[in-house]
PDB file of C-alpha atoms in Angstrom:
ATOM      1  CA  ASN H   1       1.497  20.755 -29.644  1.00  0.00           C
ATOM      2  CA  ALA H   2       3.279  17.414 -29.488  1.00  0.00           C
ATOM      3  CA  GLY H   3       0.304  15.824 -27.707  1.00  0.00           C
ATOM      4  CA  VAL H   4       1.242  12.728 -25.709  1.00  0.00           C
ATOM      5  CA  THR H   5       4.791  11.507 -26.155  1.00  0.00           C
ATOM      6  CA  GLN H   6       6.292   8.252 -24.948  1.00  0.00           C
ATOM      7  CA  THR H   7       9.875   7.048 -24.755  1.00  0.00           C
ATOM      8  CA  PRO H   8      11.375   4.680 -25.590  1.00  0.00           C
ATOM      9  CA  LYS H   9       9.489   3.202 -28.553  1.00  0.00           C
ATOM     10  CA  PHE H  10      11.039  -0.228 -28.052  1.00  0.00           C
ATOM     11  CA  GLN H  11      12.808  -1.835 -25.115  1.00  0.00           C
ATOM     12  CA  VAL H  12      14.192  -5.273 -24.319  1.00  0.00           C
ATOM     13  CA  LEU H  13      14.828  -6.166 -20.681  1.00  0.00           C
ATOM     14  CA  LYS H  14      16.118  -9.221 -18.891  1.00  0.00           C
ATOM     15  CA  THR H  15      14.061 -10.715 -16.093  1.00  0.00           C
ATOM     16  CA  GLY H  16      14.702  -8.847 -12.865  1.00  0.00           C
ATOM     17  CA  GLN H  17      15.857  -5.598 -14.434  1.00  0.00           C
ATOM     18  CA  SER H  18      14.090  -2.360 -13.654  1.00  0.00           C
ATOM     19  CA  MET H  19      13.261   0.512 -15.953  1.00  0.00           C
ATOM     20  CA  THR H  20      11.063   3.556 -16.347  1.00  0.00           C
ATOM     21  CA  LEU H  21       8.742   4.217 -19.251  1.00  0.00           C
ATOM     22  CA  GLN H  22       8.390   7.934 -19.834  1.00  0.00           C
ATOM     23  CA  CYS H  23       5.175   9.749 -20.698  1.00  0.00           C
ATOM     24  CA  ALA H  24       4.686  13.470 -21.189  1.00  0.00           C
ATOM     25  CA  GLN H  25       1.840  15.655 -22.423  1.00  0.00           C
ATOM     26  CA  ASP H  26       1.839  19.337 -23.324  1.00  0.00           C
ATOM     27  CA  MET H  27      -1.932  19.928 -23.266  1.00  0.00           C
ATOM     28  CA  ASN H  28      -2.163  20.849 -19.577  1.00  0.00           C
ATOM     29  CA  HIS H  29      -4.357  17.818 -18.946  1.00  0.00           C
ATOM     30  CA  GLU H  30      -5.139  16.902 -15.363  1.00  0.00           C
ATOM     31  CA  TYR H  31      -5.842  13.225 -15.964  1.00  0.00           C
ATOM     32  CA  MET H  32      -3.203  10.750 -17.146  1.00  0.00           C
ATOM     33  CA  SER H  33      -3.217   6.987 -17.291  1.00  0.00           C
ATOM     34  CA  TRP H  34      -1.236   3.945 -18.314  1.00  0.00           C
ATOM     35  CA  TYR H  35      -2.630   0.951 -20.185  1.00  0.00           C
ATOM     36  CA  ARG H  36      -1.106  -2.273 -21.363  1.00  0.00           C
ATOM     37  CA  GLN H  37      -2.230  -3.960 -24.559  1.00  0.00           C
ATOM     38  CA  ASP H  38      -1.912  -7.706 -24.932  1.00  0.00           C
ATOM     39  CA  PRO H  39      -3.062  -9.859 -27.857  1.00  0.00           C
ATOM     40  CA  GLY H  40      -6.666 -10.959 -27.494  1.00  0.00           C
ATOM     41  CA  MET H  41      -7.176  -8.888 -24.341  1.00  0.00           C
ATOM     42  CA  GLY H  42      -7.699  -5.297 -25.437  1.00  0.00           C
ATOM     43  CA  LEU H  43      -6.298  -2.529 -23.274  1.00  0.00           C
ATOM     44  CA  ARG H  44      -6.194  -2.805 -19.498  1.00  0.00           C
ATOM     45  CA  LEU H  45      -5.724   0.082 -17.095  1.00  0.00           C
ATOM     46  CA  ILE H  46      -2.583  -0.134 -14.930  1.00  0.00           C
ATOM     47  CA  HIS H  47      -2.509   3.147 -12.980  1.00  0.00           C
ATOM     48  CA  TYR H  48      -4.007   6.570 -13.350  1.00  0.00           C
ATOM     49  CA  SER H  49      -3.567  10.065 -11.953  1.00  0.00           C
ATOM     50  CA  VAL H  50      -6.145  12.822 -11.511  1.00  0.00           C
ATOM     51  CA  GLY H  51      -3.551  15.532 -10.956  1.00  0.00           C
ATOM     52  CA  ALA H  52      -0.039  16.238  -9.724  1.00  0.00           C
ATOM     53  CA  GLY H  53       0.640  14.324  -6.534  1.00  0.00           C
ATOM     54  CA  ILE H  54      -2.405  12.037  -6.864  1.00  0.00           C
ATOM     55  CA  THR H  55      -2.282   8.522  -8.276  1.00  0.00           C
ATOM     56  CA  ASP H  56      -4.431   5.416  -7.991  1.00  0.00           C
ATOM     57  CA  GLN H  57      -4.446   1.814  -9.113  1.00  0.00           C
ATOM     58  CA  GLY H  58      -6.265   0.491 -12.114  1.00  0.00           C
ATOM     59  CA  GLU H  59      -7.152  -3.029 -13.096  1.00  0.00           C
ATOM     60  CA  VAL H  60      -3.655  -4.561 -13.291  1.00  0.00           C
ATOM     61  CA  PRO H  61      -1.284  -2.550 -11.031  1.00  0.00           C
ATOM     62  CA  ASN H  62       0.954  -5.312  -9.666  1.00  0.00           C
ATOM     63  CA  GLY H  63       4.619  -4.943 -10.574  1.00  0.00           C
ATOM     64  CA  TYR H  64       4.288  -1.292 -11.559  1.00  0.00           C
ATOM     65  CA  ASN H  65       4.841   2.000  -9.751  1.00  0.00           C
ATOM     66  CA  VAL H  66       3.855   5.506 -10.758  1.00  0.00           C
ATOM     67  CA  SER H  67       4.277   9.019  -9.451  1.00  0.00           C
ATOM     68  CA  ARG H  68       3.074  12.405 -10.692  1.00  0.00           C
ATOM     69  CA  SER H  69       5.309  15.231  -9.578  1.00  0.00           C
ATOM     70  CA  THR H  70       4.273  17.576 -12.400  1.00  0.00           C
ATOM     71  CA  THR H  71       1.162  18.001 -14.535  1.00  0.00           C
ATOM     72  CA  GLU H  72       3.140  17.160 -17.672  1.00  0.00           C
ATOM     73  CA  ASP H  73       4.880  13.903 -16.738  1.00  0.00           C
ATOM     74  CA  PHE H  74       3.612  10.511 -15.640  1.00  0.00           C
ATOM     75  CA  PRO H  75       6.382   7.882 -15.647  1.00  0.00           C
ATOM     76  CA  LEU H  76       5.687   4.173 -15.209  1.00  0.00           C
ATOM     77  CA  ARG H  77       8.295   2.145 -13.334  1.00  0.00           C
ATOM     78  CA  LEU H  78       8.812  -1.571 -13.601  1.00  0.00           C
ATOM     79  CA  LEU H  79      10.467  -2.610 -10.368  1.00  0.00           C
ATOM     80  CA  SER H  80      11.655  -6.101 -11.330  1.00  0.00           C
ATOM     81  CA  ALA H  81      10.680  -7.027 -14.876  1.00  0.00           C
ATOM     82  CA  ALA H  82       9.018 -10.366 -15.535  1.00  0.00           C
ATOM     83  CA  PRO H  83       8.193 -12.084 -18.859  1.00  0.00           C
ATOM     84  CA  SER H  84       4.501 -11.558 -18.068  1.00  0.00           C
ATOM     85  CA  GLN H  85       5.119  -7.826 -18.458  1.00  0.00           C
ATOM     86  CA  THR H  86       5.963  -8.240 -22.136  1.00  0.00           C
ATOM     87  CA  SER H  87       3.373  -5.996 -23.720  1.00  0.00           C
ATOM     88  CA  VAL H  88       2.713  -2.740 -25.506  1.00  0.00           C
ATOM     89  CA  TYR H  89       2.246   0.135 -23.079  1.00  0.00           C
ATOM     90  CA  PHE H  90       0.143   3.183 -23.837  1.00  0.00           C
ATOM     91  CA  CYS H  91      -0.030   6.411 -21.932  1.00  0.00           C
ATOM     92  CA  ALA H  92      -3.149   8.554 -22.271  1.00  0.00           C
ATOM     93  CA  SER H  93      -4.329  11.921 -21.015  1.00  0.00           C
ATOM     94  CA  SER H  94      -7.542  13.903 -20.880  1.00  0.00           C
ATOM     95  CA  LYS H  95      -8.498  17.332 -19.650  1.00  0.00           C
ATOM     96  CA  THR H  96     -10.504  16.383 -16.569  1.00  0.00           C
ATOM     97  CA  GLY H  97     -10.828  12.608 -16.556  1.00  0.00           C
ATOM     98  CA  THR H  98     -14.601  12.419 -16.792  1.00  0.00           C
ATOM     99  CA  GLU H  99     -16.275  10.111 -19.269  1.00  0.00           C
ATOM    100  CA  PHE H 100     -17.148  13.143 -21.399  1.00  0.00           C
ATOM    101  CA  ASP H 101     -13.548  14.007 -22.147  1.00  0.00           C
ATOM    102  CA  GLU H 102     -11.668  12.487 -25.043  1.00  0.00           C
ATOM    103  CA  GLN H 103      -8.586  10.539 -24.035  1.00  0.00           C
ATOM    104  CA  TYR H 104      -5.494  11.223 -26.125  1.00  0.00           C
ATOM    105  CA  PHE H 105      -3.123   8.296 -26.509  1.00  0.00           C
ATOM    106  CA  GLY H 106       0.611   8.240 -27.041  1.00  0.00           C
ATOM    107  CA  PRO H 107       2.201   6.052 -29.748  1.00  0.00           C
ATOM    108  CA  GLY H 108       3.118   3.294 -27.309  1.00  0.00           C
ATOM    109  CA  THR H 109       6.199   1.520 -25.989  1.00  0.00           C
ATOM    110  CA  ARG H 110       6.767  -2.087 -27.017  1.00  0.00           C
ATOM    111  CA  LEU H 111       8.457  -3.911 -24.155  1.00  0.00           C
ATOM    112  CA  THR H 112       9.931  -7.402 -24.320  1.00  0.00           C
ATOM    113  CA  VAL H 113      11.149  -9.139 -21.171  1.00  0.00           C
ATOM    114  CA  THR H 114      13.348 -12.198 -21.735  1.00  0.00           C
TER     115      THR H 114
ATOM    116  CA  ALA G   1     -18.868  -6.782 -14.026  1.00  0.00           C
ATOM    117  CA  GLN G   2     -18.732  -4.531 -17.019  1.00  0.00           C
ATOM    118  CA  SER G   3     -17.508  -6.110 -20.226  1.00  0.00           C
ATOM    119  CA  VAL G   4     -17.281  -5.489 -23.931  1.00  0.00           C
ATOM    120  CA  THR G   5     -17.381  -8.150 -26.616  1.00  0.00           C
ATOM    121  CA  GLN G   6     -16.186  -7.744 -30.160  1.00  0.00           C
ATOM    122  CA  PRO G   7     -17.023 -11.091 -31.735  1.00  0.00           C
ATOM    123  CA  ASP G   8     -15.017 -10.617 -34.932  1.00  0.00           C
ATOM    124  CA  ILE G   9     -11.235 -10.831 -34.611  1.00  0.00           C
ATOM    125  CA  HIS G  10     -10.616 -10.109 -38.293  1.00  0.00           C
ATOM    126  CA  ILE G  11     -12.823  -8.734 -41.032  1.00  0.00           C
ATOM    127  CA  THR G  12     -11.901  -8.310 -44.690  1.00  0.00           C
ATOM    128  CA  VAL G  13     -13.863  -5.844 -46.792  1.00  0.00           C
ATOM    129  CA  SER G  14     -13.400  -4.811 -50.397  1.00  0.00           C
ATOM    130  CA  GLU G  15     -12.566  -1.181 -50.992  1.00  0.00           C
ATOM    131  CA  GLY G  16     -15.778   0.738 -51.635  1.00  0.00           C
ATOM    132  CA  ALA G  17     -17.948  -1.803 -49.844  1.00  0.00           C
ATOM    133  CA  SER G  18     -19.880  -1.072 -46.690  1.00  0.00           C
ATOM    134  CA  LEU G  19     -18.607  -2.003 -43.246  1.00  0.00           C
ATOM    135  CA  GLU G  20     -20.194  -2.983 -39.964  1.00  0.00           C
ATOM    136  CA  LEU G  21     -18.144  -3.872 -36.891  1.00  0.00           C
ATOM    137  CA  ARG G  22     -20.009  -5.448 -34.019  1.00  0.00           C
ATOM    138  CA  CYS G  23     -19.796  -4.512 -30.358  1.00  0.00           C
ATOM    139  CA  ASN G  24     -21.865  -5.843 -27.470  1.00  0.00           C
ATOM    140  CA  TYR G  25     -21.554  -4.609 -23.924  1.00  0.00           C
ATOM    141  CA  SER G  26     -22.588  -5.616 -20.466  1.00  0.00           C
ATOM    142  CA  TYR G  27     -23.178  -2.702 -18.130  1.00  0.00           C
ATOM    143  CA  GLY G  28     -25.590  -2.182 -15.279  1.00  0.00           C
ATOM    144  CA  ALA G  29     -26.358   1.488 -15.840  1.00  0.00           C
ATOM    145  CA  THR G  30     -26.631   3.803 -18.812  1.00  0.00           C
ATOM    146  CA  PRO G  31     -23.402   3.166 -20.643  1.00  0.00           C
ATOM    147  CA  TYR G  32     -20.940   5.592 -22.060  1.00  0.00           C
ATOM    148  CA  LEU G  33     -19.742   3.964 -25.276  1.00  0.00           C
ATOM    149  CA  PHE G  34     -16.756   4.685 -27.475  1.00  0.00           C
ATOM    150  CA  TRP G  35     -15.107   3.498 -30.659  1.00  0.00           C
ATOM    151  CA  TYR G  36     -11.366   3.952 -31.103  1.00  0.00           C
ATOM    152  CA  VAL G  37      -9.153   3.214 -34.090  1.00  0.00           C
ATOM    153  CA  GLN G  38      -5.512   2.156 -33.929  1.00  0.00           C
ATOM    154  CA  SER G  39      -3.430   2.411 -37.078  1.00  0.00           C
ATOM    155  CA  PRO G  40      -0.298   0.257 -37.274  1.00  0.00           C
ATOM    156  CA  GLY G  41       2.377   1.506 -34.902  1.00  0.00           C
ATOM    157  CA  GLN G  42       0.172   4.280 -33.583  1.00  0.00           C
ATOM    158  CA  GLY G  43      -1.782   5.025 -30.453  1.00  0.00           C
ATOM    159  CA  LEU G  44      -5.565   4.973 -30.280  1.00  0.00           C
ATOM    160  CA  GLN G  45      -7.681   7.734 -31.760  1.00  0.00           C
ATOM    161  CA  LEU G  46     -11.285   8.401 -30.790  1.00  0.00           C
ATOM    162  CA  LEU G  47     -13.732   7.883 -33.664  1.00  0.00           C
ATOM    163  CA  LEU G  48     -16.979   8.642 -31.860  1.00  0.00           C
ATOM    164  CA  LYS G  49     -18.764   8.394 -28.522  1.00  0.00           C
ATOM    165  CA  TYR G  50     -22.265   7.975 -27.167  1.00  0.00           C
ATOM    166  CA  PHE G  51     -23.502   9.333 -23.861  1.00  0.00           C
ATOM    167  CA  SER G  52     -27.202   9.981 -24.305  1.00  0.00           C
ATOM    168  CA  GLY G  53     -29.786  11.324 -26.723  1.00  0.00           C
ATOM    169  CA  ASP G  54     -29.853  10.421 -30.394  1.00  0.00           C
ATOM    170  CA  THR G  55     -28.929   6.763 -30.714  1.00  0.00           C
ATOM    171  CA  LEU G  56     -27.180   7.291 -34.045  1.00  0.00           C
ATOM    172  CA  VAL G  57     -23.912   9.114 -33.561  1.00  0.00           C
ATOM    173  CA  GLN G  58     -21.626  10.486 -36.209  1.00  0.00           C
ATOM    174  CA  GLY G  59     -17.874  10.401 -35.887  1.00  0.00           C
ATOM    175  CA  ILE G  60     -14.774  11.338 -37.763  1.00  0.00           C
ATOM    176  CA  LYS G  61     -13.622   9.836 -41.061  1.00  0.00           C
ATOM    177  CA  GLY G  62     -17.203   9.084 -42.168  1.00  0.00           C
ATOM    178  CA  PHE G  63     -17.946   6.569 -39.411  1.00  0.00           C
ATOM    179  CA  GLU G  64     -21.201   6.278 -37.504  1.00  0.00           C
ATOM    180  CA  ALA G  65     -22.471   4.006 -34.757  1.00  0.00           C
ATOM    181  CA  GLU G  66     -25.899   3.095 -33.509  1.00  0.00           C
ATOM    182  CA  PHE G  67     -26.738   2.420 -29.872  1.00  0.00           C
ATOM    183  CA  LYS G  68     -29.397  -0.241 -29.401  1.00  0.00           C
ATOM    184  CA  ARG G  69     -30.255  -0.670 -25.754  1.00  0.00           C
ATOM    185  CA  SER G  70     -32.518  -3.675 -26.360  1.00  0.00           C
ATOM    186  CA  GLN G  71     -29.646  -5.549 -27.985  1.00  0.00           C
ATOM    187  CA  SER G  72     -26.866  -4.109 -25.776  1.00  0.00           C
ATOM    188  CA  SER G  73     -25.043  -3.241 -28.966  1.00  0.00           C
ATOM    189  CA  PHE G  74     -23.080  -0.325 -30.351  1.00  0.00           C
ATOM    190  CA  ASN G  75     -22.100  -1.323 -33.876  1.00  0.00           C
ATOM    191  CA  LEU G  76     -19.796   0.797 -35.993  1.00  0.00           C
ATOM    192  CA  ARG G  77     -20.633   1.417 -39.647  1.00  0.00           C
ATOM    193  CA  LYS G  78     -19.208   3.075 -42.700  1.00  0.00           C
ATOM    194  CA  PRO G  79     -20.996   3.135 -46.066  1.00  0.00           C
ATOM    195  CA  SER G  80     -17.877   2.958 -48.250  1.00  0.00           C
ATOM    196  CA  VAL G  81     -14.525   1.742 -46.975  1.00  0.00           C
ATOM    197  CA  HIS G  82     -11.238   3.239 -48.129  1.00  0.00           C
ATOM    198  CA  TRP G  83      -7.878   1.451 -48.102  1.00  0.00           C
ATOM    199  CA  SER G  84      -6.702   3.891 -45.416  1.00  0.00           C
ATOM    200  CA  ASP G  85      -9.370   2.506 -43.058  1.00  0.00           C
ATOM    201  CA  ALA G  86      -7.325  -0.673 -42.592  1.00  0.00           C
ATOM    202  CA  ALA G  87      -6.563  -0.665 -38.863  1.00  0.00           C
ATOM    203  CA  GLU G  88      -7.643  -2.196 -35.582  1.00  0.00           C
ATOM    204  CA  TYR G  89     -10.885  -0.971 -34.062  1.00  0.00           C
ATOM    205  CA  PHE G  90     -11.721  -1.044 -30.385  1.00  0.00           C
ATOM    206  CA  CYS G  91     -15.066  -0.627 -28.712  1.00  0.00           C
ATOM    207  CA  ALA G  92     -15.028   0.567 -25.102  1.00  0.00           C
ATOM    208  CA  VAL G  93     -17.479   1.276 -22.304  1.00  0.00           C
ATOM    209  CA  GLY G  94     -16.867   3.915 -19.645  1.00  0.00           C
ATOM    210  CA  ARG G  95     -17.506   2.867 -16.113  1.00  0.00           C
ATOM    211  CA  GLY G  96     -16.808   6.022 -14.211  1.00  0.00           C
ATOM    212  CA  PHE G  97     -14.088   8.616 -14.298  1.00  0.00           C
ATOM    213  CA  GLN G  98     -12.358   7.481 -17.437  1.00  0.00           C
ATOM    214  CA  LYS G  99     -12.012   3.880 -16.365  1.00  0.00           C
ATOM    215  CA  LEU G 100     -12.595   2.546 -19.818  1.00  0.00           C
ATOM    216  CA  VAL G 101     -13.139  -1.156 -20.393  1.00  0.00           C
ATOM    217  CA  PHE G 102     -11.991  -2.116 -23.863  1.00  0.00           C
ATOM    218  CA  GLY G 103     -13.025  -4.937 -26.125  1.00  0.00           C
ATOM    219  CA  THR G 104     -10.389  -7.176 -27.645  1.00  0.00           C
ATOM    220  CA  GLY G 105     -10.460  -5.370 -30.978  1.00  0.00           C
ATOM    221  CA  THR G 106     -11.350  -6.156 -34.578  1.00  0.00           C
ATOM    222  CA  ARG G 107      -8.669  -5.968 -37.254  1.00  0.00           C
ATOM    223  CA  LEU G 108     -10.015  -4.593 -40.523  1.00  0.00           C
ATOM    224  CA  LEU G 109      -8.328  -5.599 -43.745  1.00  0.00           C
ATOM    225  CA  VAL G 110      -9.275  -3.804 -46.956  1.00  0.00           C
ATOM    226  CA  SER G 111      -8.843  -5.668 -50.225  1.00  0.00           C
ATOM    227  CA  PRO G 112      -8.421  -3.858 -53.556  1.00  0.00           C
TER     228      PRO G 112
END
């Protein structure tokens, strides 16, 4: 089991560019989510998905799009990158999404927008 | 609104000494509480969680945490710290269907 994988590990974008952060899990988990981690602010939920074809917004969704066409993959798209989106992005998954399930986190993608 | 406070940004502990990391939460109902650890360059790993029952919970790597409702606290403890425990520690409260609210983290440094 690879667990939760994320690519790329590092990325530098110019303001206005778009890109997709990839996330995949091989544990057959229904629930997947994206967080961003900023200094002094902990992790904040961007979007989440409770299964293929179902997504919903988290705490800080603006500027990001997601889709879930398969159980395994949950890509995060930045439509027009802004310096405020400079952050470390974590993808996580859990079996059912309830509070009782452990969330498994990927290693993160460090994004810099200039 | 739900919130989590970790008042210590950095803590330095000597190897072999005991450790306590503080966490206070604000939550209207019975909280689901978690401690995660993040090693440098890695994702978060669950150390332990509290849902109900015994207020002292045991986790992995020799960590434990105690839930004190009267103090709205969920402090993490370890009796003897190892150099490999140097990492960032996050307290979190669950507010329904995996919508975790995280604290800002405490960075643990271990001195020889």
